[in-house]
Short mmCIF file of C-alpha atoms in Angstrom, two decimals:
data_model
loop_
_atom_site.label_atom_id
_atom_site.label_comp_id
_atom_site.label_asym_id
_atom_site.label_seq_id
_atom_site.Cartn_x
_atom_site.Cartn_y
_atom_site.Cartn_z
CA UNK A 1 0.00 0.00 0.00
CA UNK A 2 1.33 3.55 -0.96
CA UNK A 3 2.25 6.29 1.33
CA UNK A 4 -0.87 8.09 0.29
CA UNK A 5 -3.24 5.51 0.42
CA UNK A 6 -2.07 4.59 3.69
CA UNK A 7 -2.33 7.87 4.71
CA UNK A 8 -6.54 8.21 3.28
CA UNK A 9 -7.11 5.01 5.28
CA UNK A 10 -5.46 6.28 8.35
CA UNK A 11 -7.28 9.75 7.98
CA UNK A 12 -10.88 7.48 7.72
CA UNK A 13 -10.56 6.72 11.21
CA UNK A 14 -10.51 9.96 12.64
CA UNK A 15 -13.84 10.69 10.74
CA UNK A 16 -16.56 10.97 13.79
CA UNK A 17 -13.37 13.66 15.21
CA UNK A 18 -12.32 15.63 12.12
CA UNK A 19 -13.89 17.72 9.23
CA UNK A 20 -12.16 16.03 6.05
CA UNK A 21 -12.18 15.28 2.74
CA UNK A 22 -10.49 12.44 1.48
CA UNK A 23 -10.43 10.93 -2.17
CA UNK A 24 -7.80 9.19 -4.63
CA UNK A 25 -5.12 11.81 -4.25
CA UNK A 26 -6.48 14.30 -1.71
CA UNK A 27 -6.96 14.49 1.86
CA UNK A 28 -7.80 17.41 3.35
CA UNK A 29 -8.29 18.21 7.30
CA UNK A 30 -10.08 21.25 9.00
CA UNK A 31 -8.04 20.58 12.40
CA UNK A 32 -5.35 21.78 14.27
CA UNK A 33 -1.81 20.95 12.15
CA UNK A 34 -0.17 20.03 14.94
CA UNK A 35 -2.24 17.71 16.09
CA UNK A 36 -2.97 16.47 12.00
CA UNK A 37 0.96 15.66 12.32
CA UNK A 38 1.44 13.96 15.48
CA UNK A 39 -1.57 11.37 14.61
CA UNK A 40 0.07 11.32 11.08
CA UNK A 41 3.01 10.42 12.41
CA UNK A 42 2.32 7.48 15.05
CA UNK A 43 1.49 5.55 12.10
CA UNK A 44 4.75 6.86 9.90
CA UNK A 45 7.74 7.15 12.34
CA UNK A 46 10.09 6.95 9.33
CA UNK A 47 8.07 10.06 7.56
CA UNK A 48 5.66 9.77 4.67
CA UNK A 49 5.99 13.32 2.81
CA UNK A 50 8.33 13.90 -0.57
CA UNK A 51 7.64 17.46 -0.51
CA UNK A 52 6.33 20.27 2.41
CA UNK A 53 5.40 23.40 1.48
CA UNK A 54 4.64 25.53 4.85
CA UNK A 55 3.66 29.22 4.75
CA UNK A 56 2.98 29.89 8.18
CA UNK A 57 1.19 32.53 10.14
CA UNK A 58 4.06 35.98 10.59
CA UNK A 59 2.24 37.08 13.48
CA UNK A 60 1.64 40.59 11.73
CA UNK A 61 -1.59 41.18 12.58
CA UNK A 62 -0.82 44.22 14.96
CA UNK A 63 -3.72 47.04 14.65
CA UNK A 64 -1.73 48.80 12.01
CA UNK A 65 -2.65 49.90 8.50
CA UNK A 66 -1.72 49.43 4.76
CA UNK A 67 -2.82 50.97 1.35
CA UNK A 68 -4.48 48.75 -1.20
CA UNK A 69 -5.78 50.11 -4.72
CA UNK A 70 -5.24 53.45 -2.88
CA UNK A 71 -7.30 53.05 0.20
CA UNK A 72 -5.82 52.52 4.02
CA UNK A 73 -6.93 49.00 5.05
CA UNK A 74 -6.37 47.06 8.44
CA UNK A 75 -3.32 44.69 8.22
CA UNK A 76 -4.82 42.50 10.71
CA UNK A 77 -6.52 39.08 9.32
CA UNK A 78 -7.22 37.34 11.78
CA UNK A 79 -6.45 36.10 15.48
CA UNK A 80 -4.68 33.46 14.16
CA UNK A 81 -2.24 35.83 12.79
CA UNK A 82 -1.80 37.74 16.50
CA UNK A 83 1.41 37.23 18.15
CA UNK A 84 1.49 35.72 21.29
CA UNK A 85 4.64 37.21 22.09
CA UNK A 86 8.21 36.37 21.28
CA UNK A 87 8.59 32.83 23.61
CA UNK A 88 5.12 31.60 22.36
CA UNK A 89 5.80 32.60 18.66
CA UNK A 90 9.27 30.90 18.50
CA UNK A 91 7.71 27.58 20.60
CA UNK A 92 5.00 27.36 18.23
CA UNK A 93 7.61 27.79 15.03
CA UNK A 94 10.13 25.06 16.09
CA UNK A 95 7.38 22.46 17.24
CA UNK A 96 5.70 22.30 13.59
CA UNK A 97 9.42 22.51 11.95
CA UNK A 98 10.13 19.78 14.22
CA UNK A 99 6.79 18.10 12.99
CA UNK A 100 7.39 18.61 9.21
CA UNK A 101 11.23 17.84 10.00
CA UNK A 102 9.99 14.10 11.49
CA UNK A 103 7.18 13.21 8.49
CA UNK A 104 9.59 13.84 5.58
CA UNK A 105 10.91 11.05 3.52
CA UNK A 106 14.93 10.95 3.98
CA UNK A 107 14.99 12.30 0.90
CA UNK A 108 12.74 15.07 0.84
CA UNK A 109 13.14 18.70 0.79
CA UNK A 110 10.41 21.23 2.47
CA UNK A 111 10.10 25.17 1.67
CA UNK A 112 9.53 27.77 4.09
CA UNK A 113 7.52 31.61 3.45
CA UNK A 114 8.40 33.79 5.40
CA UNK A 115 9.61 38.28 6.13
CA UNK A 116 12.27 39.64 7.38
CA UNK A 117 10.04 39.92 10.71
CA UNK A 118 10.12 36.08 11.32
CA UNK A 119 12.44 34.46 8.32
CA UNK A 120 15.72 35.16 10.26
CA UNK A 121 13.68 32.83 13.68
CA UNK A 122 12.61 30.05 11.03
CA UNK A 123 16.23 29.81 9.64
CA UNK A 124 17.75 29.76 12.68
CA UNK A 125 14.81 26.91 14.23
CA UNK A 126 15.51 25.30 10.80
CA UNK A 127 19.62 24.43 11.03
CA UNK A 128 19.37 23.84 14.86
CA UNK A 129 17.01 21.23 13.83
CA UNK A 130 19.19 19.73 11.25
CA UNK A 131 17.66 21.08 7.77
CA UNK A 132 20.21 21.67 5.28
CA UNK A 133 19.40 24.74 3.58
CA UNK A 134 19.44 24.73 -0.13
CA UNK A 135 18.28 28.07 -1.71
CA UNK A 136 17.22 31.34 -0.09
CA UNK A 137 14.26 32.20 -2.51
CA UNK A 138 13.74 36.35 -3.22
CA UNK A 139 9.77 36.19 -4.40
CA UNK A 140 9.95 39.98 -5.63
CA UNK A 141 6.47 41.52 -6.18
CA UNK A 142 6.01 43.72 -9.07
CA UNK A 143 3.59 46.18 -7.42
CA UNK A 144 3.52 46.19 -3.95
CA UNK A 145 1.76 48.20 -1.58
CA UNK A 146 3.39 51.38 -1.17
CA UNK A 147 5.22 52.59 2.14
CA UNK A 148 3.35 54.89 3.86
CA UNK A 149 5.54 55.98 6.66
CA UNK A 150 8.22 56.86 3.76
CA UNK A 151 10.89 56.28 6.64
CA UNK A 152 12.20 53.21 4.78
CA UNK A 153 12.69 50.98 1.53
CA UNK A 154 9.21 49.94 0.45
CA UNK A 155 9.03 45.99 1.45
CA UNK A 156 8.53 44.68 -2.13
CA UNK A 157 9.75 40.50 -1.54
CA UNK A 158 9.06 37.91 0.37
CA UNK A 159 11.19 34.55 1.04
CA UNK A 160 10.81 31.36 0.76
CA UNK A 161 13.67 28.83 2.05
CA UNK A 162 14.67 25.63 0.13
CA UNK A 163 15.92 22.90 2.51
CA UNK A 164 16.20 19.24 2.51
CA UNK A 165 16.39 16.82 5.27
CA UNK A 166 19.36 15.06 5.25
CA UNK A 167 22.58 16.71 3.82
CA UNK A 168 23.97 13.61 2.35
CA UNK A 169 20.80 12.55 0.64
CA UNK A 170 20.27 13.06 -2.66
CA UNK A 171 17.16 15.24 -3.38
CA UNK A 172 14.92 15.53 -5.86
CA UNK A 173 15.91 19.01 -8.35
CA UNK A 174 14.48 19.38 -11.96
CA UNK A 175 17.35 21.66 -13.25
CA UNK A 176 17.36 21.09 -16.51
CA UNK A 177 13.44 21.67 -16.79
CA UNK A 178 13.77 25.27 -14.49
CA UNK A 179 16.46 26.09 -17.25
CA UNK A 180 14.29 25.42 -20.00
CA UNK A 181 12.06 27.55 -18.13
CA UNK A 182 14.64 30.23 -18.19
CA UNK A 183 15.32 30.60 -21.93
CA UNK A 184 18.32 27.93 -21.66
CA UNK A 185 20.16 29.84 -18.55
CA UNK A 186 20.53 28.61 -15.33
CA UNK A 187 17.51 29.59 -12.92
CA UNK A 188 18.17 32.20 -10.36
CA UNK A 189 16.99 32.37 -6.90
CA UNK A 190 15.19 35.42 -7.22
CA UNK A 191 11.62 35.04 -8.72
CA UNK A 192 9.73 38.02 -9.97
CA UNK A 193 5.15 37.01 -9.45
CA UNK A 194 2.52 39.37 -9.58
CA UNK A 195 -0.08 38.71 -6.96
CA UNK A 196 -2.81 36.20 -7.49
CA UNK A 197 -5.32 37.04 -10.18
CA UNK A 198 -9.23 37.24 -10.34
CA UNK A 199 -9.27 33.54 -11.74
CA UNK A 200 -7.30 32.46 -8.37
CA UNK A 201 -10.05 33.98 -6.17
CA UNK A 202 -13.16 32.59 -7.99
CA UNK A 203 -14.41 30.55 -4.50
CA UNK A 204 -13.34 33.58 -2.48
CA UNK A 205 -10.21 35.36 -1.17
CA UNK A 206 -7.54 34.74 1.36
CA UNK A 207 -5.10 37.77 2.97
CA UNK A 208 -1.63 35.97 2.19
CA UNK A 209 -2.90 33.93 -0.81
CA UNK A 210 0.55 32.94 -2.67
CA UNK A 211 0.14 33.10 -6.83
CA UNK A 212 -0.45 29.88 -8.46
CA UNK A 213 2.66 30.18 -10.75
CA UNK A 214 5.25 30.71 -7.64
CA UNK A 215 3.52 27.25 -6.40
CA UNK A 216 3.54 25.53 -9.48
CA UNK A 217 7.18 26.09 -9.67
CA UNK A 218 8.54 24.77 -6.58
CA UNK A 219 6.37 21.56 -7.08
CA UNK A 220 7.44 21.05 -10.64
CA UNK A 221 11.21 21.78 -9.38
CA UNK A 222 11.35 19.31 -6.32
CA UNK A 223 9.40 16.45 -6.81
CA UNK A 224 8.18 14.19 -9.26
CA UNK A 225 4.78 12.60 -10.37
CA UNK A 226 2.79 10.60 -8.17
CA UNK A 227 4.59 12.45 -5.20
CA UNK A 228 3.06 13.51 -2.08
CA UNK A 229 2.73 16.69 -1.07
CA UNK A 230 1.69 18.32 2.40
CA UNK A 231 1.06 22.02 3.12
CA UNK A 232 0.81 22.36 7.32
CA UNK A 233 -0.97 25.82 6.67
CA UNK A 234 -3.53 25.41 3.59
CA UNK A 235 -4.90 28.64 3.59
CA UNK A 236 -7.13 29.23 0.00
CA UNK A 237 -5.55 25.51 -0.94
CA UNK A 238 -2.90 27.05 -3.43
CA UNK A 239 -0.42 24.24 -3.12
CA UNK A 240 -2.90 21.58 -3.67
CA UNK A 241 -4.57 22.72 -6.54
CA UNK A 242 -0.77 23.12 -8.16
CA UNK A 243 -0.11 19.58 -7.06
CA UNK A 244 -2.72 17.97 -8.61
CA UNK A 245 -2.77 20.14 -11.51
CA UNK A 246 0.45 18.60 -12.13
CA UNK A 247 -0.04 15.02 -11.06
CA UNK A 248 0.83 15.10 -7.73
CA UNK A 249 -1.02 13.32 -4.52
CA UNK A 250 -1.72 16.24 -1.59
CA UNK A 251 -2.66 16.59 2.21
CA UNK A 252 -3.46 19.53 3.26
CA UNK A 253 -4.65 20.81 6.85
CA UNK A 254 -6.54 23.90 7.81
CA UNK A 255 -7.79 25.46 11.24
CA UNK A 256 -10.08 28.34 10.11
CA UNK A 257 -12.95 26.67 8.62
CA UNK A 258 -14.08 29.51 6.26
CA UNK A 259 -10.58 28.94 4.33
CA UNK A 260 -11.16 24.84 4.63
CA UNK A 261 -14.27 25.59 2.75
CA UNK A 262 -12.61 28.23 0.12
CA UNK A 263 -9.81 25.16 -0.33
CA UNK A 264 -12.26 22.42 -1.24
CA UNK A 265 -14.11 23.96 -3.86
CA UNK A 266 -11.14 24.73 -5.70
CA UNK A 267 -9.30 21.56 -5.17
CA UNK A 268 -12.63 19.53 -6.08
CA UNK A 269 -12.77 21.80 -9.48
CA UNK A 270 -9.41 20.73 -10.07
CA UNK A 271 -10.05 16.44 -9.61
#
């Protein structure tokens, strides 16, 4: 039995306790990640996962204000996006990187969103773990919001960190297919996205909603077909609808249940 259908069976059980959705190559929880992974992991000690793709809460959510199609907006979106100070923040960060860490395959690789206001923690969290880290990912966005203090550089990237689990293994990397990508030149670690479009937010909207493309790129990059793929923080379901858009098996988990909702339609349009 596969990794994945192992994993559907497993997820079957917990059916009176969880809201999920499980089918050939999807299984989707609207639960707690942390407790998703533990249970996930009592029955796969040795890890299950090729690929992880985590973009967790940045705790930015702080009463301030933005500007967005030239109107001042809240920055907050949610309370699952409020600090709980520094000591709760950084426990919180190392126990699901510890999680993640524990459920990949010895081979697999995992990549990390993050600002400069938590990226520097995760890093850190990430080597004292024992991640090697592979690629420091610049997503630069084309238009972002502008700085309305005008006391410093307008923030204008985000970044995503490459790592793999085990130094010595040999992980998956598609480089000839990124530099075909790339007009026949080697593919740089600094990736230029404009922000999801109106086709991305047909089912609804989520505040830190990655673009499709950006996704689609890491999966086709760093795993292979008929891979499994987890995302820890689901959010609008981004990852999974690029992972089965291009073959891929995914589990996803998410807490808030108006964004479990926004997930499934669009991964059920995509099956």
């Amino acid at each position: 039995m596969s990794d994945f259908n192992k994993l559907a069976e497993e997820a079957a059980i917990y059916q009176s306790r969880l809201k999920k959705i499980v089918s050939d190559d999807l299984v989707l929880y609207n639960e707690n990640s942390l407790n998703v992974m533990r249970k996930i992991l009592e029955k796969h000690p040795n890890g299950c996962f090729d690929m992880i793709f985590a973009d967790p809460p940045y705790f930015l959510s702080n009463d301030g204000f933005s500007c967005q199609n030239g109107q001042m907006v809240s920055v907050n979106k949610g309370n699952w996006d409020k600090s709980k100070g520094m000591a709760a923040d950084l426990e919180f960060y190392e126990e699901w990187l510890r999680l993640c860490y524990a459920l990949l395959k010895p081979n697999g690789t995992i990549w990390v969103c993050g600002t400069f206001h938590n990226i520097y923690l995760i890093g850190y969290l990430m080597q004292t773990i024992g991640y090697h880290i592979l690629n420091n990912i610049t997503w630069e966005k084309p238009n972002p919001p502008p700085n309305l203090s005008c006391r410093f550089f307008t923030h204008s990237t985000e970044t995503i960190l490459w790592a793999k689990k085990n130094k010595k293994a040999k992980h998956t990397f598609h480089y000839e297919m990124m530099k075909a990508q790339n007009d026949d030149k080697q593919m740089k670690c600094v990736w230029t996205f404009p922000p999801p479009n109106k086709a991305e937010k047909t089912f609804g909207k989520h505040p830190t909603q990655k673009p499709l493309p950006l996704l689609e790129r890491c999966i086709l990059s760093a795993s292979n077909i008929g891979d499994l793929i987890f995302d820890p923080f689901m959010g609008s379901g981004t990852t999974g609808v690029a992972a089965l858009k291009h073959g891929r098996k995914f589990c996803g988990c998410e807490l808030e249940e108006d964004f479990f909702e926004l997930a499934k339609k669009r991964l059920q349009q995509k099956q």
